[in-house]
Short mmCIF file of C-alpha atoms in Angstrom, two decimals:
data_model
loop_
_atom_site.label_atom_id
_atom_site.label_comp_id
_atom_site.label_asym_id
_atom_site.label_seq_id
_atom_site.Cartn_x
_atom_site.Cartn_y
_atom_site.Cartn_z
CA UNK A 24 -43.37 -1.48 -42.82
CA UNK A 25 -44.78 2.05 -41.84
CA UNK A 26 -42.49 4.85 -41.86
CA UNK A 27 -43.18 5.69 -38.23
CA UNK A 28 -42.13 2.17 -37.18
CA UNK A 29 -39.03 2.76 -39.43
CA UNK A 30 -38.14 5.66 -37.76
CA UNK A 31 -38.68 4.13 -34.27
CA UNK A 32 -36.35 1.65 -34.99
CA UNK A 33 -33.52 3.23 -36.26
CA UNK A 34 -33.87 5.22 -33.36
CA UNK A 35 -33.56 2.25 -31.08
CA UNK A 36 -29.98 0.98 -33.00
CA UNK A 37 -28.80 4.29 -32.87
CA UNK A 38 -29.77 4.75 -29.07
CA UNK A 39 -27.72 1.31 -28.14
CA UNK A 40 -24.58 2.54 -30.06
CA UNK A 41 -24.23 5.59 -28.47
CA UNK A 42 -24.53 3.78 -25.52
CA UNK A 43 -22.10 1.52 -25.92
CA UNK A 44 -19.73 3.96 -27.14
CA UNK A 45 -20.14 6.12 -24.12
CA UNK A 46 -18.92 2.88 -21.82
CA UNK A 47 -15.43 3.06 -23.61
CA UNK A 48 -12.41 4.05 -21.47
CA UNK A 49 -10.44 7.34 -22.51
CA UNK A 50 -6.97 5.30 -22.70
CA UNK A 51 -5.12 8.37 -23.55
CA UNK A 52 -4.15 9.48 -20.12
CA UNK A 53 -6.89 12.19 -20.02
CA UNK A 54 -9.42 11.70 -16.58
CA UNK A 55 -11.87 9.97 -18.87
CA UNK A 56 -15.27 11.37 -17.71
CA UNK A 57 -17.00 7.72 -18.81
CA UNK A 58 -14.78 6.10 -16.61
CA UNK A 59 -17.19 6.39 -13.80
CA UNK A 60 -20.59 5.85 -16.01
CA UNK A 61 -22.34 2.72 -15.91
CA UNK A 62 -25.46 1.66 -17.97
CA UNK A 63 -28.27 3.27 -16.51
CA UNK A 64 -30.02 1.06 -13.67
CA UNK A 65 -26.58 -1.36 -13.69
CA UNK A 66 -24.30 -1.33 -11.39
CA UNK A 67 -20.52 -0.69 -11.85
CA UNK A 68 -18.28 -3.59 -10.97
CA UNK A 69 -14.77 -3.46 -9.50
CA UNK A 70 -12.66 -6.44 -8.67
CA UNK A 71 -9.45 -6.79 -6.63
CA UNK A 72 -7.17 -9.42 -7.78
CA UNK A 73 -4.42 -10.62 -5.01
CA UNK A 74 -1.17 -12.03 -5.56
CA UNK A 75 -1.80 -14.10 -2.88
CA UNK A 76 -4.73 -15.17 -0.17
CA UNK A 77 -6.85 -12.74 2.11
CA UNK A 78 -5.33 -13.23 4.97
CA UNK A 79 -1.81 -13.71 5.52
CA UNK A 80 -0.94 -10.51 5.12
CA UNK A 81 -2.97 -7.21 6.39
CA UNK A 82 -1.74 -5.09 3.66
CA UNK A 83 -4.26 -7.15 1.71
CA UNK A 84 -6.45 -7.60 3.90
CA UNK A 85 -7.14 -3.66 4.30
CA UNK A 86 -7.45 -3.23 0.49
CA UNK A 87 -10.68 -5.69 0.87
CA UNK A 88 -11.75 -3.62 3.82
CA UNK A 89 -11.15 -0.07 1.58
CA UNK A 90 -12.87 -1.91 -1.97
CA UNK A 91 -16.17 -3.08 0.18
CA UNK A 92 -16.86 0.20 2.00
CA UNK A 93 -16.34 2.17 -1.35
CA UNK A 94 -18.94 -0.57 -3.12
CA UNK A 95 -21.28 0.26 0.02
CA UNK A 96 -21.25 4.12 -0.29
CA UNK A 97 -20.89 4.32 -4.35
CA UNK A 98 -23.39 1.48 -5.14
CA UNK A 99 -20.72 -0.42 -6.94
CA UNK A 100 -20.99 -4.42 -6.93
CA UNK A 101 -17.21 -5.96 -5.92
CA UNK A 102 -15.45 -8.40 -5.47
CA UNK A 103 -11.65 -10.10 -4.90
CA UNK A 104 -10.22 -12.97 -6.64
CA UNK A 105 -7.68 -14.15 -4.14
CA UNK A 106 -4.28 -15.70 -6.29
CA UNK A 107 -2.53 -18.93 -3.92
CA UNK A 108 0.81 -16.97 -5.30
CA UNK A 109 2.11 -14.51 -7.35
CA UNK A 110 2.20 -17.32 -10.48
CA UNK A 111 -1.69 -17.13 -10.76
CA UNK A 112 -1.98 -13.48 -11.08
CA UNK A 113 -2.23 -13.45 -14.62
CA UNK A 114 -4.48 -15.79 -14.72
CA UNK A 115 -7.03 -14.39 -12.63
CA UNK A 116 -6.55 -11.18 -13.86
CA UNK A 117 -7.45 -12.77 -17.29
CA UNK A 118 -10.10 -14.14 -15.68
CA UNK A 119 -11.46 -10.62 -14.63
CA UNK A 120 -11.58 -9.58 -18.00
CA UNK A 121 -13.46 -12.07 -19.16
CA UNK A 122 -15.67 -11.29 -16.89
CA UNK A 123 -16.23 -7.95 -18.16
CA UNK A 124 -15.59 -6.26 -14.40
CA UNK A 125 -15.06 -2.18 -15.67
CA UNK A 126 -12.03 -1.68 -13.37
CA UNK A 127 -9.55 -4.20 -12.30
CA UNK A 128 -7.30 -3.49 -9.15
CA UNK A 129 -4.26 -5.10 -8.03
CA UNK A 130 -1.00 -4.98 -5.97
CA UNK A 131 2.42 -5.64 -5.35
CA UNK A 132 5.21 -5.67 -7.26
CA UNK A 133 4.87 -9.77 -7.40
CA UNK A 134 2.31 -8.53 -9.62
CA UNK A 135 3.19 -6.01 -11.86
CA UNK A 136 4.65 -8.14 -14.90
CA UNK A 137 1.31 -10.22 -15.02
CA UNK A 138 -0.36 -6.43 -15.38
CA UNK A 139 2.10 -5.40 -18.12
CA UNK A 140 1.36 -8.21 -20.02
CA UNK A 141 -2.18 -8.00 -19.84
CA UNK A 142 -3.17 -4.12 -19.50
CA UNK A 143 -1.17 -4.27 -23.28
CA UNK A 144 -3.55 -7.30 -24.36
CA UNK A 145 -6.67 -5.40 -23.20
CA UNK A 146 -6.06 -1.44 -24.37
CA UNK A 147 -10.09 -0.75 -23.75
CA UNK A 148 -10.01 -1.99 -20.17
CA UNK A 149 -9.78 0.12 -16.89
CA UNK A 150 -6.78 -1.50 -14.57
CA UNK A 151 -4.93 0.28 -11.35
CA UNK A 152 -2.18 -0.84 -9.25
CA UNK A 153 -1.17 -0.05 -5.93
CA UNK A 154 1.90 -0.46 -4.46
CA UNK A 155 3.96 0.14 -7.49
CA UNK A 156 4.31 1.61 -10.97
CA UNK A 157 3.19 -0.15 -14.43
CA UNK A 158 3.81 2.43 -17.65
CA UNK A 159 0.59 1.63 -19.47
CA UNK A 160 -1.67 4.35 -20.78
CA UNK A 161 -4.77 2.23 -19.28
CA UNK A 162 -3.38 1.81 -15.77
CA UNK A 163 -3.51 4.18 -12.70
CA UNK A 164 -0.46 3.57 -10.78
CA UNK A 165 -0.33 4.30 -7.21
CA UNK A 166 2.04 4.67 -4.87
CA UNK A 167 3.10 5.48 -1.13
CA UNK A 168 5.92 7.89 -0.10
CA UNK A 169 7.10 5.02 2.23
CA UNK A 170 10.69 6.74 3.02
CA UNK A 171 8.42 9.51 4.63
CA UNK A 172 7.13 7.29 7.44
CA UNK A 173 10.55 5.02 7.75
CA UNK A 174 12.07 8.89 8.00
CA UNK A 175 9.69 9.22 11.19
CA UNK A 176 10.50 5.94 12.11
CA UNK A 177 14.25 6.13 11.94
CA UNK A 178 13.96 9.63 13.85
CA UNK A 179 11.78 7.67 16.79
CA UNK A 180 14.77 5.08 17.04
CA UNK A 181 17.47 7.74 16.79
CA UNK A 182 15.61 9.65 19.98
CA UNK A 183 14.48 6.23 21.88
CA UNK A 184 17.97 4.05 21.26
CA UNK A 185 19.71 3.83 24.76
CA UNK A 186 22.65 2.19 22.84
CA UNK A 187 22.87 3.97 20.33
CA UNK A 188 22.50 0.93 17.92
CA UNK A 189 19.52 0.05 15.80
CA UNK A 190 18.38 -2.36 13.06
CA UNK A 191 15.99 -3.13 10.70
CA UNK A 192 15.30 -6.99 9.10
CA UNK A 193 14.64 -6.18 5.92
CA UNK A 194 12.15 -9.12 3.39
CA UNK A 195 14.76 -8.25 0.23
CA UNK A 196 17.63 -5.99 -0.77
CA UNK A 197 15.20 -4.86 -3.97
CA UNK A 198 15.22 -0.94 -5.26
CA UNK A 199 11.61 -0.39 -3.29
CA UNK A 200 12.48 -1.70 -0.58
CA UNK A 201 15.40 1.00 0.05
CA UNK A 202 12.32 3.30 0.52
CA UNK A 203 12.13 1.88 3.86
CA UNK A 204 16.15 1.53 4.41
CA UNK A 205 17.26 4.70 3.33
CA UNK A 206 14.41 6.97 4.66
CA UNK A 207 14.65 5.18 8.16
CA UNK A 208 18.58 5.92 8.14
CA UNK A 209 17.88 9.49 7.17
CA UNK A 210 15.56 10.12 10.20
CA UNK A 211 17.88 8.36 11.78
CA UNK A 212 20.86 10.47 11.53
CA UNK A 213 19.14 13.33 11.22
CA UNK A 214 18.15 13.05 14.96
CA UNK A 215 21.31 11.06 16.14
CA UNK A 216 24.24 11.70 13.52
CA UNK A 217 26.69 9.08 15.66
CA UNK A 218 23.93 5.61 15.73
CA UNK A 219 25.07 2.71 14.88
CA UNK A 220 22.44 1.02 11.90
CA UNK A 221 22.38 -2.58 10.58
CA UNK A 222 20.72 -3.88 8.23
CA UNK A 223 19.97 -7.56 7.25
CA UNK A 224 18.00 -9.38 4.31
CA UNK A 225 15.96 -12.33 4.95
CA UNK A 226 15.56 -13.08 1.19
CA UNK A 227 11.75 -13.34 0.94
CA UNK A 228 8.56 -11.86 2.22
CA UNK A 229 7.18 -14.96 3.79
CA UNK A 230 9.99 -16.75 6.25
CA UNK A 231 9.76 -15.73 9.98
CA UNK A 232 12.11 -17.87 10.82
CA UNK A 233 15.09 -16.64 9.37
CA UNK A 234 13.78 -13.08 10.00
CA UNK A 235 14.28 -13.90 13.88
CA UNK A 236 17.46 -15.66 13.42
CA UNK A 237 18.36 -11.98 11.87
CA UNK A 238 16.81 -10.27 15.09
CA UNK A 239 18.85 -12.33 17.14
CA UNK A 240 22.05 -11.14 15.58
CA UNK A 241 21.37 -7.46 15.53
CA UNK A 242 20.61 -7.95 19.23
CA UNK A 243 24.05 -9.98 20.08
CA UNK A 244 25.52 -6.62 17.81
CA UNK A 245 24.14 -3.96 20.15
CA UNK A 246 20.56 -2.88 18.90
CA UNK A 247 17.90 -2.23 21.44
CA UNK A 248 15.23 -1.57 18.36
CA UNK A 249 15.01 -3.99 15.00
CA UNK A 250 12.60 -2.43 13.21
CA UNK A 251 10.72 -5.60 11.61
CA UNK A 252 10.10 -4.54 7.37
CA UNK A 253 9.95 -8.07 6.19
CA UNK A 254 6.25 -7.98 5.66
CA UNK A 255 5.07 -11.98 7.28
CA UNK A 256 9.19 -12.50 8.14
CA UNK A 257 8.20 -9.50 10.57
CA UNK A 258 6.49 -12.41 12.82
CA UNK A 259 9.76 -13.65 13.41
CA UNK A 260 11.49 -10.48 14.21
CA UNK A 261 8.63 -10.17 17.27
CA UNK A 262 9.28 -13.39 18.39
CA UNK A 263 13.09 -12.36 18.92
CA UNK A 264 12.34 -9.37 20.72
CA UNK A 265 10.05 -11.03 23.39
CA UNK A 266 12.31 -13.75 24.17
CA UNK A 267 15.49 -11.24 24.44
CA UNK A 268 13.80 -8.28 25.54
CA UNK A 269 14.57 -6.07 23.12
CA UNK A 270 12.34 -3.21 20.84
CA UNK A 271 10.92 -3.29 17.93
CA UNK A 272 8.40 -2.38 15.29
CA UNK A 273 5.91 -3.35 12.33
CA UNK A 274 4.76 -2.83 9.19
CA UNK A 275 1.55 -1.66 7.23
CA UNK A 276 -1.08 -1.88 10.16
CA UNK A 277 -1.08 -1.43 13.80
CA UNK A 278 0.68 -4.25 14.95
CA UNK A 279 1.54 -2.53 18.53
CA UNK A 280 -1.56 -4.21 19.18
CA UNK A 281 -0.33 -7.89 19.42
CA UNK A 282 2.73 -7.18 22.08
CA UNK A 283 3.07 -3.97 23.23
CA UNK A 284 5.73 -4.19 25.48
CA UNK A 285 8.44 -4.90 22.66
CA UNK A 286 6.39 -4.37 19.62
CA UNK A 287 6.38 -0.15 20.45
CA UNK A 288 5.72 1.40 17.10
CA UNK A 289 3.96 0.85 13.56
CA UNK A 290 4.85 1.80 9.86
CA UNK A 291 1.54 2.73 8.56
CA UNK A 292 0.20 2.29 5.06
CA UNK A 293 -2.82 3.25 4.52
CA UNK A 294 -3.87 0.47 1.54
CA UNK A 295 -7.49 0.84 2.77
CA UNK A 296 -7.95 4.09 2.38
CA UNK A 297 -6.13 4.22 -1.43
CA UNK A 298 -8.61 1.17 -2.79
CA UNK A 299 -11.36 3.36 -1.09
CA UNK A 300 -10.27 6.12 -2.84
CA UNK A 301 -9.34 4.57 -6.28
CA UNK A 302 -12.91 3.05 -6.67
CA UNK A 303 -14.77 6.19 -5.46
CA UNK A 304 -12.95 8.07 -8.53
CA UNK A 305 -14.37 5.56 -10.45
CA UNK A 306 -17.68 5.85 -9.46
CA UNK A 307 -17.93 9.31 -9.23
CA UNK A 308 -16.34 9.97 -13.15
CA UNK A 309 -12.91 11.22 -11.91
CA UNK A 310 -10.91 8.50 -12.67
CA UNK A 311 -7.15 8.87 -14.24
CA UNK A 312 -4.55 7.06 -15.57
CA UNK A 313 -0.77 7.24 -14.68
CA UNK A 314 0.96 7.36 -11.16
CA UNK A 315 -0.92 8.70 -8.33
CA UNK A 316 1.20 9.28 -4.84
CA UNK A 317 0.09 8.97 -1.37
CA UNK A 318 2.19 10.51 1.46
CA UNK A 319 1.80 11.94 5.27
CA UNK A 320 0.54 14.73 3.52
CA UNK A 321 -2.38 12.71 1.88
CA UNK A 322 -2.26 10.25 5.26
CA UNK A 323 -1.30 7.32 3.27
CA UNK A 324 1.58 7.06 5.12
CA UNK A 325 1.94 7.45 8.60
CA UNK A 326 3.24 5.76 12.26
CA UNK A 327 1.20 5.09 15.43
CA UNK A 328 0.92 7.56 18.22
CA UNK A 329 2.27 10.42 15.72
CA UNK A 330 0.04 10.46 12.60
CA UNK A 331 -2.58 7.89 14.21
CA UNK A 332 -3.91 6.94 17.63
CA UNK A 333 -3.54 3.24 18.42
CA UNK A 334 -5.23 1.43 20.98
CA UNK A 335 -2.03 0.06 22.51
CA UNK A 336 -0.43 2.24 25.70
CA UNK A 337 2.54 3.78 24.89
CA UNK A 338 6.09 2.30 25.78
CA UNK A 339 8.24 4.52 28.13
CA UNK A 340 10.67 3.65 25.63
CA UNK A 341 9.23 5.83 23.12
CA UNK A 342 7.71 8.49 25.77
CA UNK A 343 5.74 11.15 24.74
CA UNK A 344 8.31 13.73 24.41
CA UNK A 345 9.80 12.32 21.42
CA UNK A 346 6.17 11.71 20.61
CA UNK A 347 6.03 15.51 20.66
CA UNK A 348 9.14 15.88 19.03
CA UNK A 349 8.35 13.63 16.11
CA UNK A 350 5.36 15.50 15.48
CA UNK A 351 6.72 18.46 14.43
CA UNK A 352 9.06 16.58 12.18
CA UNK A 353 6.09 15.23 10.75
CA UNK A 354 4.15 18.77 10.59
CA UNK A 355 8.23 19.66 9.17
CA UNK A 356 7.70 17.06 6.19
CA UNK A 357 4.64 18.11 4.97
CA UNK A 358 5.32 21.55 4.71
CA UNK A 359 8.92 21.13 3.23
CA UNK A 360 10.87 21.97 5.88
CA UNK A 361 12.48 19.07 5.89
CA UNK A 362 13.06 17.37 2.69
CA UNK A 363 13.03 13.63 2.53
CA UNK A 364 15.07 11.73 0.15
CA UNK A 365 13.12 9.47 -2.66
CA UNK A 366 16.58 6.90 -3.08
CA UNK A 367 14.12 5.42 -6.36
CA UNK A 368 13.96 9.19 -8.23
CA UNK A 369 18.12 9.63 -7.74
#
């Protein structure tokens, strides 16, 4: 062989392994500058894996909605692998790897064991999480400030309440979950120190049913708003309040939307905009590992007619003074003024 043709293909060999060595994730917790880079002329792939089906519940639902707009805008090819229940996670995250997608999303906490167990297995691969925490130098962990909303929320029940008793039908009594609990009861009091709160578990995220039968009783107690935080179970809490008449709210999305004579007020989370977000730093090389936190101040939290406009009139039961007034709590949040407590980082 010809030195020149030698030379030429050396050159080749040592072209593909620098290649290949500039696909690697940085698992060290640094931003990882090749996190973003793709082969030239291939496109990056990024796949959502659900603990359960598109569908049932919006918080998913938006996630698609954030992952497809971000593969629109960045060029990236996506996709979702939708899990029947939390039990197939692994699986299908397994399945992800295999086929070699460069960053692997999930959610939930129904999820975060299969991730453990897996993100370990796989050091080299790219994973995030949203929704909750996973200590694993190749995961990007993100979460909401929830208790900052459920403080605005518990301050537009302290202001609205006409008998000065309010609830909240809650899916589990589980540490994230006091997020919601203990930020609503500190807007709460904070607005109305002498309101009566109750609290009830339904025991799962997915039983409507027993979420109105624990409506029903907070209404027979006193409470003129049950603020629904059972994610599906919230169906049930709506049901209650048209039947009795009664206030309440929803979770996640704007759910004003389906009744908005009782259903008077949304929790936002904004779980579209974070997988929009997580798989544009991906794209665009900026990518990093550990816990990432979304508040009002980021608007990944939020509630209708205060941080967001909603299509829905709004109920003279709210009333646009304590719109007003909640508004500066908000503005109040953000700037520190008022300091909300985090019950998970006591």
């Amino acid at each position: 062989m010809k030195k020149w043709t030698i030379l030429a293909v050396v050159s080749l060999l040592m072209t593909g392994l620098l290649a290949a060595c500039g696909g690697a994730q940085d698992n060290a917790g640094n931003e990882g500058a090749a996190a973003g880079e793709a082969a030239s002329g291939e496109k990056q792939r990024v796949v959502l894996v659900t603990p359960e089906k598109i569908g049932v519940n919006q918080f998913f639902t938006q996630m698609q909605e954030g992952l497809e707009k971000a593969g629109q805008e960045f060029n990236l090819e996506t996709k979702v692998i939708e899990s029947a229940d939390p039990t197939q996670v692994e699986q299908n995250l397994r399945a992800a790897v295999a086929e070699d997608y460069d960053l692997i999303i999930t959610a939930a906490f129904s999820a975060a064991d299969a991730l453990t167990k897996v993100a370990a297995e796989n050091p080299d691969q790219a994973f995030a999480i949203i929704d909750v925490v996973v200590d694993a130098p190749n995961v990007r962990s993100i979460e909401f400030r929830e208790h900052e909303a459920a403080y605005l929320m518990g301050a537009a029940a302290g202001l609205s309440t006409k008998t000065n008793t309010v609830g909240a039908v809650v899916a589990m009594d589980v540490p994230l979950l006091s997020k919601y609990t203990k930020g609503f009861e500190q807007g709460l009091k904070s607005v109305n120190p002498d309101a009566k709160f109750l609290v009830n578990y339904v025991g799962g995220f997915t039983d409507p049913a027993k979420a109105k039968e624990l409506a029903l009783l907070q209404q027979s107690q006193g409470a003129d708003f049950v603020a629904g935080m059972a994610a599906v179970g919230d169906n049930g809490v709506f049901e209650a309040a048209k039947e009795k008449g009664f206030y309440t709210a929803g979770q996640d999305t704007d759910r004003t939307v389906e009744d908005p004579e009782h259903v008077v007020l949304s929790q936002l989370k904004e779980t579209d905009t974070v997988a929009y977000e997580t798989a544009k730093d991906f794209a665009e090389g900026n990518f990093t590992y550990g816990p990432v936190s979304y508040g009002l101040k980021e608007n990944g939290v939020g509630l209708t007619f205060v941080t967001a406009e909603s299509t829905s009139p709004l109920s003279d039961f709210i009333g646009q003074d304590n719109v007003d007034k909640l508004k500066k709590i908000r503005d109040d949040i953000v700037s520190g003024a008022i300091e909300v407590v985090n019950p998970l980082a006591q």
